[in-house]
Amino acid sequence: MFDRLEAALPLRFSFLIFCGFAALLALFSVVVFRVGWLPLLVFGALVGVGVHDLRQTRHAILRNYPVLGHLRFLFEFIRPEMRQYFIESDTEATPFSRAQRSLVYQRAKGESDNQPFGTHMDVSARGYEWVNHSMAPTKLATHDFRIWIGGAHPVIDVALGSTPAPASACTQPYNASVFNISAMSFGALSANAILALNKGAKMGGFAHDTGEGSISAHHRTHGGDLIWEIGSGYFGCRNDDGSFNAARFTANACDPQVKMIELKLSQGAKPGHGGVLPGPKVTQEIADARGVPVGQDCISPSRHSAFST
Ligand SMILES: Cc1cc2nc3c(=O)[nH]c(=O)nc-3n(C[C@H](O)[C@H](O)[C@H](O)COP(=O)(O)O)c2cc1C
């Protein structure tokens, strides 16, 4: 008897059946007593959803559990927030933990970023790394840690200070900070992002890598040091057919803001494939920076045409 009932009206339909009864009851109340419009609307709508769930063939969970099955989508939708607010610890999560993100927010707002009572980290965990305080501190000539790149340069000993450079053929070596901004093109990043990064480079005295997209007007507004990246598309130093143009290269290379030139041999993220900036993203500004036509797909070939590796 129970089996036959279960076959005709499975238990998993019980919520839909309940909604059906409730809607009928509300309808009766509306017809007889003129009250109960809201329950009629709510339960009527739920019955409508349930019937739609039973008829559709896209989601098995909704056919099996009409109406209730939607909870699964709701929970999936709010899963990241539930994990973040209730489950995740302050020190887990990648690429940045909640504690690291909080530190950035606090510093950006100029609030205190210190918390008393020691670290939250598990310092005895396998692989935990730390820097010990020195028992014999020395005097550092500078805290602005830099590396000379290109030709002979003054020798800087952090403890003893610097000695002058010997004569060299390289007339413009660059004293690069150890902190710089890695390559991200105008095109991959917006104008405001480029402006902000380059202003940061200017303020912090470090270098801003242009990425493959070459030097845009936004890179020049604040005058922060530039590393000009040249990839297989030769953006900023190319002919119309995409081959290398020595005269355009010289013009950009002689720009005093360009401190170093980086030759990108291959697409690290997609080796052997090359890359593409889709046509709709190639605005006038991007086209000007790269030396390519507006609105057409901008291809970085998989290999260089000016030399072989
Ligand atoms: C939006 C974006 C654009 C990038 N564009 C370039 C590029 O044009 N040239 C390049 O050599 N690397 C590019 N990269 C790679 C970064 O320079 C960097 O090597 C990579 O993001 C790994 O560093 P991270 O772990 O600090 O993100 C790009 C990365 C991002 C996120």
mmCIF file of C-alpha atoms and ligand atoms in Angstrom:
data_model
loop_
_atom_site.group_PDB
_atom_site.id
_atom_site.type_symbol
_atom_site.label_atom_id
_atom_site.label_comp_id
_atom_site.label_asym_id
_atom_site.label_seq_id
_atom_site.Cartn_x
_atom_site.Cartn_y
_atom_site.Cartn_z
ATOM 1 C CA MET A 1 0.000 0.000 0.000
ATOM 2 C CA PHE A 2 2.769 2.413 1.063
ATOM 3 C CA ASP A 3 4.852 1.293 -1.925
ATOM 4 C CA ARG A 4 2.015 2.076 -4.336
ATOM 5 C CA LEU A 5 1.522 5.484 -2.752
ATOM 6 C CA GLU A 6 5.249 6.179 -2.969
ATOM 7 C CA ALA A 7 5.233 5.128 -6.668
ATOM 8 C CA ALA A 8 2.308 7.437 -7.493
ATOM 9 C CA LEU A 9 3.363 10.401 -5.342
ATOM 10 C CA PRO A 10 7.035 10.074 -4.371
ATOM 11 C CA LEU A 11 8.050 11.569 -1.033
ATOM 12 C CA ARG A 12 10.402 13.940 -2.826
ATOM 13 C CA PHE A 13 7.332 15.656 -4.336
ATOM 14 C CA SER A 14 5.926 16.272 -0.843
ATOM 15 C CA PHE A 15 6.818 19.978 -0.778
ATOM 16 C CA LEU A 16 5.152 20.546 -4.151
ATOM 17 C CA ILE A 17 2.068 18.639 -2.960
ATOM 18 C CA PHE A 18 2.047 20.695 0.237
ATOM 19 C CA CYS A 19 2.201 23.882 -1.851
ATOM 20 C CA GLY A 20 -0.692 22.591 -3.980
ATOM 21 C CA PHE A 21 -2.866 21.958 -0.896
ATOM 22 C CA ALA A 22 -1.918 25.317 0.601
ATOM 23 C CA ALA A 23 -2.776 27.087 -2.670
ATOM 24 C CA LEU A 24 -6.188 25.331 -2.792
ATOM 25 C CA LEU A 25 -6.849 26.257 0.827
ATOM 26 C CA ALA A 26 -5.903 29.866 0.134
ATOM 27 C CA LEU A 27 -8.135 29.866 -2.957
ATOM 28 C CA PHE A 28 -11.049 28.566 -0.867
ATOM 29 C CA SER A 29 -10.389 31.274 1.729
ATOM 30 C CA VAL A 30 -10.275 33.982 -0.942
ATOM 31 C CA VAL A 31 -13.514 32.805 -2.601
ATOM 32 C CA VAL A 32 -15.452 32.302 0.645
ATOM 33 C CA PHE A 33 -13.973 34.829 3.096
ATOM 34 C CA ARG A 34 -12.279 37.307 0.745
ATOM 35 C CA VAL A 35 -8.947 36.983 2.649
ATOM 36 C CA GLY A 36 -5.748 35.096 1.879
ATOM 37 C CA TRP A 37 -4.589 36.789 -1.322
ATOM 38 C CA LEU A 38 -0.928 36.772 -0.307
ATOM 39 C CA PRO A 39 -0.745 33.016 0.548
ATOM 40 C CA LEU A 40 -2.621 32.304 -2.687
ATOM 41 C CA LEU A 41 -0.057 34.317 -4.625
ATOM 42 C CA VAL A 42 2.958 32.742 -2.882
ATOM 43 C CA PHE A 43 1.796 29.112 -2.976
ATOM 44 C CA GLY A 44 0.316 29.544 -6.452
ATOM 45 C CA ALA A 45 3.696 30.815 -7.688
ATOM 46 C CA LEU A 46 5.510 27.913 -5.993
ATOM 47 C CA VAL A 47 3.154 25.428 -7.658
ATOM 48 C CA GLY A 48 3.887 27.141 -10.982
ATOM 49 C CA VAL A 49 7.638 26.817 -10.350
ATOM 50 C CA GLY A 50 7.192 23.165 -9.359
ATOM 51 C CA VAL A 51 5.215 22.307 -12.505
ATOM 52 C CA HIS A 52 7.859 24.045 -14.619
ATOM 53 C CA ASP A 53 10.575 22.063 -12.797
ATOM 54 C CA LEU A 54 8.797 18.776 -13.528
ATOM 55 C CA ARG A 55 8.413 19.569 -17.215
ATOM 56 C CA GLN A 56 11.922 20.864 -17.924
ATOM 57 C CA THR A 57 14.701 18.453 -18.962
ATOM 58 C CA ARG A 58 17.814 20.569 -18.291
ATOM 59 C CA HIS A 59 18.374 19.964 -14.569
ATOM 60 C CA ALA A 60 17.814 16.460 -13.160
ATOM 61 C CA ILE A 61 17.807 17.804 -9.606
ATOM 62 C CA LEU A 62 14.786 20.028 -10.339
ATOM 63 C CA ARG A 63 12.834 17.182 -11.989
ATOM 64 C CA ASN A 64 13.548 14.954 -8.988
ATOM 65 C CA TYR A 65 13.006 17.618 -6.325
ATOM 66 C CA PRO A 66 10.643 20.248 -7.773
ATOM 67 C CA VAL A 67 10.787 23.620 -5.954
ATOM 68 C CA LEU A 68 13.147 22.332 -3.213
ATOM 69 C CA GLY A 69 15.856 21.631 -5.800
ATOM 70 C CA HIS A 70 16.294 25.392 -6.216
ATOM 71 C CA LEU A 71 17.872 25.519 -2.744
ATOM 72 C CA ARG A 72 20.868 23.719 -4.186
ATOM 73 C CA PHE A 73 21.433 26.572 -6.686
ATOM 74 C CA LEU A 74 20.906 29.153 -3.959
ATOM 75 C CA PHE A 75 23.480 27.534 -1.668
ATOM 76 C CA GLU A 76 25.909 27.134 -4.533
ATOM 77 C CA PHE A 77 25.469 30.839 -5.303
ATOM 78 C CA ILE A 78 26.275 31.954 -1.741
ATOM 79 C CA ARG A 79 28.926 29.257 -1.140
ATOM 80 C CA PRO A 80 31.933 31.613 -1.468
ATOM 81 C CA GLU A 81 30.433 34.040 1.066
ATOM 82 C CA MET A 82 29.500 31.238 3.477
ATOM 83 C CA ARG A 83 33.008 29.813 3.268
ATOM 84 C CA GLN A 84 34.590 33.237 3.655
ATOM 85 C CA TYR A 85 32.434 34.414 6.570
ATOM 86 C CA PHE A 86 31.859 31.212 8.536
ATOM 87 C CA ILE A 87 34.364 28.496 7.631
ATOM 88 C CA GLU A 88 37.628 29.848 6.228
ATOM 89 C CA SER A 89 40.374 30.629 8.736
ATOM 90 C CA ASP A 90 42.182 33.965 8.664
ATOM 91 C CA THR A 91 45.393 32.411 7.402
ATOM 92 C CA GLU A 92 44.227 29.974 4.700
ATOM 93 C CA ALA A 93 42.888 30.667 1.173
ATOM 94 C CA THR A 94 44.883 31.392 -1.963
ATOM 95 C CA PRO A 95 46.331 33.442 -3.490
ATOM 96 C CA PHE A 96 45.862 35.766 -0.500
ATOM 97 C CA SER A 97 44.502 34.913 2.931
ATOM 98 C CA ARG A 98 41.947 37.038 4.749
ATOM 99 C CA ALA A 99 44.709 38.260 7.084
ATOM 100 C CA GLN A 100 46.827 39.434 4.135
ATOM 101 C CA ARG A 101 43.864 41.157 2.490
ATOM 102 C CA SER A 102 42.944 42.878 5.766
ATOM 103 C CA LEU A 103 46.515 44.159 6.042
ATOM 104 C CA VAL A 104 46.241 45.750 2.588
ATOM 105 C CA TYR A 105 42.839 47.317 3.395
ATOM 106 C CA GLN A 106 44.103 48.704 6.719
ATOM 107 C CA ARG A 107 47.229 50.217 5.186
ATOM 108 C CA ALA A 108 45.242 51.665 2.250
ATOM 109 C CA LYS A 109 42.937 53.403 4.742
ATOM 110 C CA GLY A 110 45.831 54.594 6.887
ATOM 111 C CA GLU A 111 44.563 52.555 9.864
ATOM 112 C CA SER A 112 46.771 50.699 12.329
ATOM 113 C CA ASP A 113 47.856 47.358 10.877
ATOM 114 C CA ASN A 114 49.219 45.941 14.126
ATOM 115 C CA GLN A 115 47.539 43.308 16.230
ATOM 116 C CA PRO A 116 48.782 42.490 19.730
ATOM 117 C CA PHE A 117 49.331 39.044 21.256
ATOM 118 C CA GLY A 118 51.676 37.461 18.726
ATOM 119 C CA THR A 119 51.211 35.710 15.406
ATOM 120 C CA HIS A 120 48.231 33.718 14.134
ATOM 121 C CA MET A 121 50.552 31.596 12.015
ATOM 122 C CA ASP A 122 51.431 28.025 12.942
ATOM 123 C CA VAL A 123 55.161 28.636 13.321
ATOM 124 C CA SER A 124 55.892 24.971 14.020
ATOM 125 C CA ALA A 125 54.195 23.807 10.783
ATOM 126 C CA ARG A 126 56.387 21.967 8.292
ATOM 127 C CA GLY A 127 57.739 24.392 5.662
ATOM 128 C CA TYR A 128 57.073 27.541 7.717
ATOM 129 C CA GLU A 129 59.777 30.104 6.886
ATOM 130 C CA TRP A 130 60.835 33.157 8.820
ATOM 131 C CA VAL A 131 63.681 35.648 9.164
ATOM 132 C CA ASN A 132 65.452 35.815 12.480
ATOM 133 C CA HIS A 133 66.333 39.122 14.051
ATOM 134 C CA SER A 134 70.077 39.624 13.979
ATOM 135 C CA MET A 135 71.987 39.291 17.235
ATOM 136 C CA ALA A 136 74.729 41.499 15.739
ATOM 137 C CA PRO A 137 73.001 44.212 13.666
ATOM 138 C CA THR A 138 75.129 46.157 11.213
ATOM 139 C CA LYS A 139 74.814 49.690 9.846
ATOM 140 C CA LEU A 140 73.215 49.798 6.388
ATOM 141 C CA ALA A 141 74.268 52.609 4.043
ATOM 142 C CA THR A 142 70.729 52.633 2.591
ATOM 143 C CA HIS A 143 67.454 50.768 2.805
ATOM 144 C CA ASP A 144 66.724 51.469 -0.842
ATOM 145 C CA PHE A 145 67.900 48.108 -2.195
ATOM 146 C CA ARG A 146 69.025 48.395 -5.815
ATOM 147 C CA ILE A 147 70.936 46.493 -8.480
ATOM 148 C CA TRP A 148 73.016 48.085 -11.221
ATOM 149 C CA ILE A 149 72.116 46.752 -14.650
ATOM 150 C CA GLY A 150 74.130 47.416 -17.806
ATOM 151 C CA GLY A 151 77.872 47.876 -17.942
ATOM 152 C CA ALA A 152 80.250 48.857 -15.195
ATOM 153 C CA HIS A 153 78.774 50.601 -12.191
ATOM 154 C CA PRO A 154 79.669 51.827 -8.747
ATOM 155 C CA VAL A 155 80.199 49.000 -6.267
ATOM 156 C CA ILE A 156 77.771 49.395 -3.417
ATOM 157 C CA ASP A 157 78.403 47.539 -0.212
ATOM 158 C CA VAL A 158 75.382 47.861 2.055
ATOM 159 C CA ALA A 159 77.670 48.107 5.063
ATOM 160 C CA LEU A 160 80.567 50.156 3.691
ATOM 161 C CA GLY A 161 78.929 52.485 1.144
ATOM 162 C CA SER A 162 79.815 52.856 -2.558
ATOM 163 C CA THR A 163 83.005 53.130 -4.595
ATOM 164 C CA PRO A 164 83.045 54.808 -8.065
ATOM 165 C CA ALA A 165 82.513 52.812 -11.273
ATOM 166 C CA PRO A 166 85.402 51.911 -13.575
ATOM 167 C CA ALA A 167 85.236 53.238 -17.180
ATOM 168 C CA SER A 168 82.725 51.384 -19.369
ATOM 169 C CA ALA A 169 81.222 51.371 -22.867
ATOM 170 C CA CYS A 170 77.733 51.448 -21.388
ATOM 171 C CA THR A 171 76.826 55.085 -20.897
ATOM 172 C CA GLN A 172 73.404 54.581 -19.339
ATOM 173 C CA PRO A 173 73.406 51.752 -16.795
ATOM 174 C CA TYR A 174 70.237 51.577 -14.711
ATOM 175 C CA ASN A 175 70.170 51.324 -10.959
ATOM 176 C CA ALA A 176 67.051 49.170 -10.641
ATOM 177 C CA SER A 177 65.074 48.748 -7.463
ATOM 178 C CA VAL A 178 64.549 45.165 -6.331
ATOM 179 C CA PHE A 179 60.808 45.972 -6.262
ATOM 180 C CA ASN A 180 59.285 46.649 -9.678
ATOM 181 C CA ILE A 181 55.963 46.277 -11.491
ATOM 182 C CA SER A 182 55.746 43.149 -13.625
ATOM 183 C CA ALA A 183 54.693 43.230 -17.278
ATOM 184 C CA MET A 184 50.991 43.932 -17.860
ATOM 185 C CA SER A 185 50.012 45.603 -21.140
ATOM 186 C CA PHE A 186 47.746 48.568 -21.739
ATOM 187 C CA GLY A 187 44.971 46.557 -23.340
ATOM 188 C CA ALA A 188 45.081 43.836 -20.705
ATOM 189 C CA LEU A 189 44.823 46.657 -18.130
ATOM 190 C CA SER A 190 42.745 49.836 -18.353
ATOM 191 C CA ALA A 191 44.058 53.386 -18.752
ATOM 192 C CA ASN A 192 43.432 54.131 -15.063
ATOM 193 C CA ALA A 193 45.347 51.034 -14.007
ATOM 194 C CA ILE A 194 48.349 52.039 -16.142
ATOM 195 C CA LEU A 195 48.199 55.602 -14.803
ATOM 196 C CA ALA A 196 48.067 54.347 -11.201
ATOM 197 C CA LEU A 197 50.898 51.840 -11.639
ATOM 198 C CA ASN A 198 53.148 54.345 -13.363
ATOM 199 C CA LYS A 199 52.444 57.006 -10.739
ATOM 200 C CA GLY A 200 53.345 54.410 -8.095
ATOM 201 C CA ALA A 201 56.590 53.685 -9.929
ATOM 202 C CA LYS A 202 57.410 57.386 -9.985
ATOM 203 C CA MET A 203 56.622 57.848 -6.293
ATOM 204 C CA GLY A 204 58.457 54.701 -5.204
ATOM 205 C CA GLY A 205 61.484 55.118 -7.488
ATOM 206 C CA PHE A 206 61.054 51.764 -9.207
ATOM 207 C CA ALA A 207 60.384 50.569 -12.741
ATOM 208 C CA HIS A 208 57.127 49.814 -14.524
ATOM 209 C CA ASP A 209 57.246 47.063 -17.169
ATOM 210 C CA THR A 210 55.024 48.015 -20.134
ATOM 211 C CA GLY A 211 54.142 44.429 -21.060
ATOM 212 C CA GLU A 212 53.946 43.450 -24.720
ATOM 213 C CA GLY A 213 51.461 46.223 -25.551
ATOM 214 C CA SER A 214 54.265 48.815 -25.772
ATOM 215 C CA ILE A 215 54.251 52.396 -24.461
ATOM 216 C CA SER A 216 50.906 54.191 -24.362
ATOM 217 C CA ALA A 217 50.223 57.854 -23.605
ATOM 218 C CA HIS A 218 49.180 56.742 -20.110
ATOM 219 C CA HIS A 219 52.667 55.385 -19.430
ATOM 220 C CA ARG A 220 54.098 58.856 -20.086
ATOM 221 C CA THR A 221 51.712 60.998 -17.997
ATOM 222 C CA HIS A 222 53.525 60.581 -14.665
ATOM 223 C CA GLY A 223 56.987 59.813 -16.011
ATOM 224 C CA GLY A 224 57.734 56.720 -13.911
ATOM 225 C CA ASP A 225 60.722 54.648 -15.128
ATOM 226 C CA LEU A 226 59.767 52.192 -17.879
ATOM 227 C CA ILE A 227 60.947 48.764 -18.912
ATOM 228 C CA TRP A 228 59.811 48.472 -22.521
ATOM 229 C CA GLU A 229 58.873 44.907 -23.313
ATOM 230 C CA ILE A 230 59.143 43.765 -26.915
ATOM 231 C CA GLY A 231 57.438 40.527 -27.881
ATOM 232 C CA SER A 232 56.930 38.717 -31.166
ATOM 233 C CA GLY A 233 54.342 41.325 -32.317
ATOM 234 C CA TYR A 234 57.031 44.086 -32.149
ATOM 235 C CA PHE A 235 54.430 46.548 -30.871
ATOM 236 C CA GLY A 236 55.844 50.065 -30.927
ATOM 237 C CA CYS A 237 58.628 49.019 -33.337
ATOM 238 C CA ARG A 238 56.897 47.238 -36.220
ATOM 239 C CA ASN A 239 56.126 47.645 -39.893
ATOM 240 C CA ASP A 240 52.554 47.296 -41.128
ATOM 241 C CA ASP A 241 53.180 43.632 -41.973
ATOM 242 C CA GLY A 242 54.266 42.939 -38.370
ATOM 243 C CA SER A 243 58.003 42.718 -39.043
ATOM 244 C CA PHE A 244 60.624 44.566 -36.957
ATOM 245 C CA ASN A 245 61.233 48.251 -37.739
ATOM 246 C CA ALA A 246 64.677 49.399 -36.588
ATOM 247 C CA ALA A 247 63.938 53.136 -36.920
ATOM 248 C CA ARG A 248 60.849 52.944 -34.691
ATOM 249 C CA PHE A 249 62.790 50.812 -32.246
ATOM 250 C CA THR A 250 65.514 53.459 -32.044
ATOM 251 C CA ALA A 251 62.987 56.247 -31.462
ATOM 252 C CA ASN A 252 61.413 54.498 -28.466
ATOM 253 C CA ALA A 253 64.703 53.122 -27.171
ATOM 254 C CA CYS A 254 66.193 56.650 -27.003
ATOM 255 C CA ASP A 255 63.310 57.931 -24.889
ATOM 256 C CA PRO A 256 64.942 58.847 -21.553
ATOM 257 C CA GLN A 257 61.955 57.396 -19.663
ATOM 258 C CA VAL A 258 62.747 53.947 -21.089
ATOM 259 C CA LYS A 259 65.403 52.639 -18.718
ATOM 260 C CA MET A 260 65.590 49.053 -19.926
ATOM 261 C CA ILE A 261 64.346 46.945 -22.835
ATOM 262 C CA GLU A 262 63.036 43.462 -22.214
ATOM 263 C CA LEU A 263 62.933 41.014 -25.110
ATOM 264 C CA LYS A 264 60.175 38.487 -24.586
ATOM 265 C CA LEU A 265 61.204 35.365 -26.457
ATOM 266 C CA SER A 266 57.971 33.407 -26.106
ATOM 267 C CA GLN A 267 54.509 33.515 -24.596
ATOM 268 C CA GLY A 268 55.161 32.109 -21.135
ATOM 269 C CA ALA A 269 51.465 31.597 -20.375
ATOM 270 C CA LYS A 270 50.775 29.830 -23.664
ATOM 271 C CA PRO A 271 54.124 28.619 -25.093
ATOM 272 C CA GLY A 272 54.070 27.768 -28.782
ATOM 273 C CA HIS A 273 50.662 29.405 -29.320
ATOM 274 C CA GLY A 274 51.181 33.153 -29.454
ATOM 275 C CA GLY A 275 48.458 35.505 -28.273
ATOM 276 C CA VAL A 276 45.646 37.702 -29.525
ATOM 277 C CA LEU A 277 43.970 40.923 -28.392
ATOM 278 C CA PRO A 278 40.483 40.659 -29.970
ATOM 279 C CA GLY A 279 39.533 43.384 -32.492
ATOM 280 C CA PRO A 280 36.738 44.972 -30.394
ATOM 281 C CA LYS A 281 39.324 45.716 -27.704
ATOM 282 C CA VAL A 282 41.721 47.430 -30.122
ATOM 283 C CA THR A 283 40.693 51.035 -29.510
ATOM 284 C CA GLN A 284 42.357 54.085 -31.071
ATOM 285 C CA GLU A 285 44.587 54.522 -27.983
ATOM 286 C CA ILE A 286 45.713 50.894 -28.050
ATOM 287 C CA ALA A 287 46.238 51.017 -31.805
ATOM 288 C CA ASP A 288 48.387 54.155 -31.419
ATOM 289 C CA ALA A 289 50.552 52.559 -28.728
ATOM 290 C CA ARG A 290 51.036 49.309 -30.623
ATOM 291 C CA GLY A 291 51.200 50.650 -34.192
ATOM 292 C CA VAL A 292 48.353 48.405 -35.417
ATOM 293 C CA PRO A 293 44.994 49.118 -37.163
ATOM 294 C CA VAL A 294 41.969 50.012 -34.992
ATOM 295 C CA GLY A 295 39.308 47.331 -34.454
ATOM 296 C CA GLN A 296 41.257 44.432 -35.973
ATOM 297 C CA ASP A 297 42.517 41.391 -34.041
ATOM 298 C CA CYS A 298 46.005 42.181 -32.768
ATOM 299 C CA ILE A 299 48.139 39.045 -33.069
ATOM 300 C CA SER A 300 51.310 38.200 -31.190
ATOM 301 C CA PRO A 301 52.754 35.406 -33.344
ATOM 302 C CA SER A 302 54.008 32.233 -31.700
ATOM 303 C CA ARG A 303 57.604 33.000 -32.777
ATOM 304 C CA HIS A 304 59.838 35.942 -33.610
ATOM 305 C CA SER A 305 60.371 36.904 -37.254
ATOM 306 C CA ALA A 306 63.438 39.137 -36.721
ATOM 307 C CA PHE A 307 65.678 36.339 -35.426
ATOM 308 C CA SER A 308 65.592 32.637 -34.725
ATOM 309 C CA THR A 309 66.059 31.036 -31.346
HETATM 310 C C1 LIG B 1 46.563 41.280 -16.793
HETATM 311 C C2 LIG B 1 47.925 40.688 -17.020
HETATM 312 C C3 LIG B 1 48.626 41.017 -18.163
HETATM 313 C C4 LIG B 1 49.896 40.495 -18.384
HETATM 314 N N1 LIG B 1 50.592 40.854 -19.511
HETATM 315 C C5 LIG B 1 51.854 40.409 -19.668
HETATM 316 C C6 LIG B 1 52.626 40.850 -20.783
HETATM 317 O O1 LIG B 1 52.181 41.638 -21.624
HETATM 318 N N2 LIG B 1 53.887 40.395 -20.889
HETATM 319 C C7 LIG B 1 54.432 39.512 -19.960
HETATM 320 O O2 LIG B 1 55.610 39.147 -20.119
HETATM 321 N N3 LIG B 1 53.724 39.083 -18.908
HETATM 322 C C8 LIG B 1 52.457 39.514 -18.731
HETATM 323 N N4 LIG B 1 51.737 39.099 -17.640
HETATM 324 C C9 LIG B 1 52.383 38.203 -16.660
HETATM 325 C C10 LIG B 1 52.888 39.007 -15.453
HETATM 326 O O3 LIG B 1 53.910 39.917 -15.842
HETATM 327 C C11 LIG B 1 53.477 38.092 -14.371
HETATM 328 O O4 LIG B 1 54.612 37.444 -14.841
HETATM 329 C C12 LIG B 1 52.502 37.043 -13.948
HETATM 330 O O5 LIG B 1 51.271 37.645 -13.645
HETATM 331 C C13 LIG B 1 53.017 36.254 -12.724
HETATM 332 O O6 LIG B 1 53.239 37.097 -11.640
HETATM 333 P P1 LIG B 1 52.214 37.141 -10.387
HETATM 334 O O7 LIG B 1 52.266 35.776 -9.800
HETATM 335 O O8 LIG B 1 52.763 38.197 -9.495
HETATM 336 O O9 LIG B 1 50.860 37.494 -10.948
HETATM 337 C C14 LIG B 1 50.465 39.604 -17.424
HETATM 338 C C15 LIG B 1 49.743 39.273 -16.292
HETATM 339 C C16 LIG B 1 48.500 39.803 -16.079
HETATM 340 C C17 LIG B 1 47.746 39.414 -14.822
#
